[in-house]
Short mmCIF file of C-alpha atoms in Angstrom, two decimals:
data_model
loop_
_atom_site.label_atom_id
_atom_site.label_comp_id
_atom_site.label_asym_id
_atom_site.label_seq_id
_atom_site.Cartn_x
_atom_site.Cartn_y
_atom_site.Cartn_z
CA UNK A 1 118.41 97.59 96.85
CA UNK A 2 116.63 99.92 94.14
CA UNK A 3 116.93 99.56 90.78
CA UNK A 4 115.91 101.98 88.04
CA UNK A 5 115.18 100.73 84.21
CA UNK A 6 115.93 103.61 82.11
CA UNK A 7 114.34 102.40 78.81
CA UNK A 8 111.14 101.85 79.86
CA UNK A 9 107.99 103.64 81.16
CA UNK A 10 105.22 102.70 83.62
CA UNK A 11 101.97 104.61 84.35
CA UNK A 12 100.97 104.43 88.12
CA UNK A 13 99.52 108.63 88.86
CA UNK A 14 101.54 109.43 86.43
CA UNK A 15 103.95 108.35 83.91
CA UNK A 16 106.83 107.40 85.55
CA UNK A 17 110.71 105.79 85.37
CA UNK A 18 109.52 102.30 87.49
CA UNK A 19 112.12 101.61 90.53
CA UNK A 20 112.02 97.62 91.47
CA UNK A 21 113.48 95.50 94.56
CA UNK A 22 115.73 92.84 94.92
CA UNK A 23 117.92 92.23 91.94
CA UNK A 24 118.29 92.63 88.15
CA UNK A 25 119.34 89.71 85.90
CA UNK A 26 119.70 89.68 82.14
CA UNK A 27 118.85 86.54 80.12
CA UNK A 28 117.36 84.49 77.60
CA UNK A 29 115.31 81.30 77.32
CA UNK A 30 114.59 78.76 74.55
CA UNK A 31 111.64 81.22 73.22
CA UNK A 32 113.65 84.23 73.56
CA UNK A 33 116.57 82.96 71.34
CA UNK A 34 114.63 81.21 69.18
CA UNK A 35 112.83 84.87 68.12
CA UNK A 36 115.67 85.52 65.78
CA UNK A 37 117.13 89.01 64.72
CA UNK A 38 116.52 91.73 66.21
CA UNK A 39 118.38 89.25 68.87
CA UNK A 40 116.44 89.94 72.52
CA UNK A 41 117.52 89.40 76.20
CA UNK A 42 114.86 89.35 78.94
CA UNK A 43 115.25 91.13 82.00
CA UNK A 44 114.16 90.21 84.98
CA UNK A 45 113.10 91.43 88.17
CA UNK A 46 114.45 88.60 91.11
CA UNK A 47 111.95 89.77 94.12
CA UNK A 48 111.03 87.62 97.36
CA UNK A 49 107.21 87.67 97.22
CA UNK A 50 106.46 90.10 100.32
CA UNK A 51 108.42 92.57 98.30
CA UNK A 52 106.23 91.91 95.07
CA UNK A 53 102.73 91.75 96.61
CA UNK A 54 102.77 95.33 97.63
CA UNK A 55 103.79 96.37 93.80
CA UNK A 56 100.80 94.33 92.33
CA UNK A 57 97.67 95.14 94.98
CA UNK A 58 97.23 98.83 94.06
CA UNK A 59 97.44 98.17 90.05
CA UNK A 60 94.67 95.17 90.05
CA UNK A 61 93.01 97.03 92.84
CA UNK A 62 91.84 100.16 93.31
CA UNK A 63 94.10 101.94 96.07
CA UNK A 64 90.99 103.54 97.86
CA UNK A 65 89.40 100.63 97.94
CA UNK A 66 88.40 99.20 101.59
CA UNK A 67 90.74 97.82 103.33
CA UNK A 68 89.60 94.11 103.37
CA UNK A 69 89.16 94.41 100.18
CA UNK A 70 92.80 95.57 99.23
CA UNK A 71 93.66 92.51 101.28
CA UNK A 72 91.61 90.08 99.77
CA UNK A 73 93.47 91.15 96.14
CA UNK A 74 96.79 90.79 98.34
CA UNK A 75 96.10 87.19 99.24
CA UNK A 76 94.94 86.28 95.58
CA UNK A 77 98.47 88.09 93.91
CA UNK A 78 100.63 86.48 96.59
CA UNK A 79 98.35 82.65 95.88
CA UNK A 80 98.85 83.24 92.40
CA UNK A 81 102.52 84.71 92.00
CA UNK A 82 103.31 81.14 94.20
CA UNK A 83 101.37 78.90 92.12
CA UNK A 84 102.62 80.02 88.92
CA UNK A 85 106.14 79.99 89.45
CA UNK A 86 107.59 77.86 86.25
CA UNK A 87 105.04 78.99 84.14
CA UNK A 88 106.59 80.76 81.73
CA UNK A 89 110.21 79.03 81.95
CA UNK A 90 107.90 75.76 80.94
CA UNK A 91 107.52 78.20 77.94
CA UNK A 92 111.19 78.77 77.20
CA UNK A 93 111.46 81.93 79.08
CA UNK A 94 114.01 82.83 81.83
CA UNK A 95 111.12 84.20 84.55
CA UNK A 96 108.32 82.87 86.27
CA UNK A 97 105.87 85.43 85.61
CA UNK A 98 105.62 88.82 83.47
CA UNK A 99 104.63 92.45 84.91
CA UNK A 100 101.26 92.45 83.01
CA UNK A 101 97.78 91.73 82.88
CA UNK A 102 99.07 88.00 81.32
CA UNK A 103 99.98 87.16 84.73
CA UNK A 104 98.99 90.25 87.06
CA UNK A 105 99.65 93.71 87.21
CA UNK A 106 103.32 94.71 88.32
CA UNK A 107 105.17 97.91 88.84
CA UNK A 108 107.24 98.20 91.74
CA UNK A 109 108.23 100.72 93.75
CA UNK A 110 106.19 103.20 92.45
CA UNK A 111 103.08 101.75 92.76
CA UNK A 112 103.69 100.71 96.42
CA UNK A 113 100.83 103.25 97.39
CA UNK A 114 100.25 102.82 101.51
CA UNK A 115 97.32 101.05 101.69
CA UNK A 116 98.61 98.33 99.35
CA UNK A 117 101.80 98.45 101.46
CA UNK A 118 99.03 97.62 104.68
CA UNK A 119 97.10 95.21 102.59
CA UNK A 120 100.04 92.89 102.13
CA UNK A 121 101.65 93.89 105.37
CA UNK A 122 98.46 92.59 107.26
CA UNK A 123 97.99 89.66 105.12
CA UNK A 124 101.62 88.85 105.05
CA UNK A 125 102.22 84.71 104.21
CA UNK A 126 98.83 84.17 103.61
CA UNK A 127 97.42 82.54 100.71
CA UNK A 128 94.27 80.76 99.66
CA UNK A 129 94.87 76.78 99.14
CA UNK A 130 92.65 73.80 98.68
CA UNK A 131 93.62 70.09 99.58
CA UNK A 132 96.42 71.49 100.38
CA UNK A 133 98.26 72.66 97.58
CA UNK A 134 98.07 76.94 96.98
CA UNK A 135 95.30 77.45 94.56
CA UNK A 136 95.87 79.95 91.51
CA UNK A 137 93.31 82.56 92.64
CA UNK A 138 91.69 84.06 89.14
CA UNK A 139 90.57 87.36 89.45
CA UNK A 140 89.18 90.35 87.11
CA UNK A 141 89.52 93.84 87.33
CA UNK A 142 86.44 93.90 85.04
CA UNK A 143 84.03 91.01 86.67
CA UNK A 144 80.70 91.81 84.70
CA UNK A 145 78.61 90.79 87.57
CA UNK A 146 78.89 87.14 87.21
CA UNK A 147 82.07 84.76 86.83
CA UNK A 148 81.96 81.77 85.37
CA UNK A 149 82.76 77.99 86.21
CA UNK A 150 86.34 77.35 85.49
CA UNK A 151 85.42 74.47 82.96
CA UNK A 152 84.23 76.98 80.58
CA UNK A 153 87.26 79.47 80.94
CA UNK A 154 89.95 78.65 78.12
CA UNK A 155 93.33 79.86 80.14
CA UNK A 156 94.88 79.68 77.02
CA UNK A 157 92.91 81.19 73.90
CA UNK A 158 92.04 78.96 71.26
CA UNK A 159 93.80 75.97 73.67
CA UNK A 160 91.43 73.25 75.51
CA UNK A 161 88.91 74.86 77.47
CA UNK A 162 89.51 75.10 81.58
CA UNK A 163 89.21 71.36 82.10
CA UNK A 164 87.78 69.31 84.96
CA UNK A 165 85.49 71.39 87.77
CA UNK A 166 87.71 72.83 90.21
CA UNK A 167 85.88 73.46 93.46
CA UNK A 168 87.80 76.75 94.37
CA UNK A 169 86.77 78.08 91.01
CA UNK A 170 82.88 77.81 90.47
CA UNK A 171 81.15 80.98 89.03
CA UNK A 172 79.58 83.28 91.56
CA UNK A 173 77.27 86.33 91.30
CA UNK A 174 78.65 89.69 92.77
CA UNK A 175 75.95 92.42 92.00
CA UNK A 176 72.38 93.68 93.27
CA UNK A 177 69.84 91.50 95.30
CA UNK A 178 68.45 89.13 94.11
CA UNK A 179 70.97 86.65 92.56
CA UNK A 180 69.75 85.62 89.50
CA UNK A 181 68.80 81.72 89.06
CA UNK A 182 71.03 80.61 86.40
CA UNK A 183 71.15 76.79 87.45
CA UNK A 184 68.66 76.78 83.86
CA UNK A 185 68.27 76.92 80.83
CA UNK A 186 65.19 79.03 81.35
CA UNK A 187 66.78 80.73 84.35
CA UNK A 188 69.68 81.86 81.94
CA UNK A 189 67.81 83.04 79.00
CA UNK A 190 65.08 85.17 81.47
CA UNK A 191 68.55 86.67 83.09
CA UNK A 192 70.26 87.90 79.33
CA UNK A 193 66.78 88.70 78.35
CA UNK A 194 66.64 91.56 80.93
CA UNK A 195 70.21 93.06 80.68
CA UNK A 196 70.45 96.46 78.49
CA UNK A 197 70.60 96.21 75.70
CA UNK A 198 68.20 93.14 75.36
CA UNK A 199 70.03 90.84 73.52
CA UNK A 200 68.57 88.43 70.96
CA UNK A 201 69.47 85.18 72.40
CA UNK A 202 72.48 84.64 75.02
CA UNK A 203 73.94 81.92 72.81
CA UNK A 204 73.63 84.22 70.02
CA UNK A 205 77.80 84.52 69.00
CA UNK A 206 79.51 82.69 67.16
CA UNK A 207 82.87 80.59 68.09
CA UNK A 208 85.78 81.45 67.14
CA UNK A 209 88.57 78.80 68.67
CA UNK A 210 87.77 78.78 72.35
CA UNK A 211 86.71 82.65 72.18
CA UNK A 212 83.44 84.18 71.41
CA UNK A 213 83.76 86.87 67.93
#
């Protein structure tokens, strides 16, 4: 089945009416209620996974990307659609998930563009897990050449930062030879010290909660 929301509008080469699969269901949660007048209902999207990867792979991705590539960001939305499921009914909500950059990227039908329909095609059941459990794959669509250890990532802003060291989720450098040594102090300041604009010093803002101002 294809269903068409008429109220709403997603970009995708184009601005376009979005078509989804699966089903439709109208609802509302805890939060949603609790939101008072104007009185909401959510509605949801109710999609079996292989029928959601290919709407997410092209809109965190980059459809002419390689191929590998588009099926690398195929195995991370299908790891992390999996491992979040009950997130946000935990919050009072009546879905697992939303359709934007809070979770990932999602917009059907019409962004099902063919190589993200191969990407998750060819990957199809796969996911990335640790000790066995499916691991919640973080990505960016805007890295900045260097990710960071997951203990000092706050998930939630101005919550408790990310927590104990997760082995699946240790920074990594993904730019030109040669990496950078930032296992220092002195390897860390040398490395902001040559970026453009030369900053003053790299612990140079100021907190705000958990995020930098």
């Amino acid at each position: 089945n294809l269903f068409r929301v008429e109220h709403i509008r997603r970009v995708f080469s184009g601005t376009k009416l979005p078509l989804y699969r699966g089903a439709m269901e109208v609802g509302r949660g805890a939060t949603t209620t609790g939101l008072g007048a104007p009185y909401r209902v959510n509605l949801t999207n109710i999609v079996e996974v292989e029928s959601y990867v290919p709407g997410v792979v092209a809109n965190e991705s980059i459809a002419s990307f390689a191929i590998e590539a588009l099926k690398a960001q195929a195995v991370a939305a299908r790891g992390y659609a999996i491992a979040n499921i009950g997130n946000y009914v935990a919050r009072g909500y009546p879905f697992d998930i939303v359709d934007s950059s809070a979770s990932q990227v999602y917009r059907g039908v019409i962004s099902e563009h063919v190589n993200a329909v191969r990407a998750a095609s060819d990957t199809r059941g796969l996911v990335a897990s640790t000790n066995g459990r499916i691991i919640s794959a973080m990505y960016s669509s805007s890295f900045g050449g260097h990710s960071e250890h997951n203990e000092w990532i706050s998930f939630t802003v101005r919550n408790a930062m990310g927590g104990a060291p997760l082995s699946h989720l240790r920074g990594i450098y993904d730019g030109l030879e040669p990496a950078p040594d930032l296992s220092t102090p002195s390897g860390i300041d040398a490395f902001w010290r040559t970026q453009p604009p030369s900053p003053r010093i790299h612990d140079d803002c100021a907190w705000t909660g958990n995020t930098f101002a």
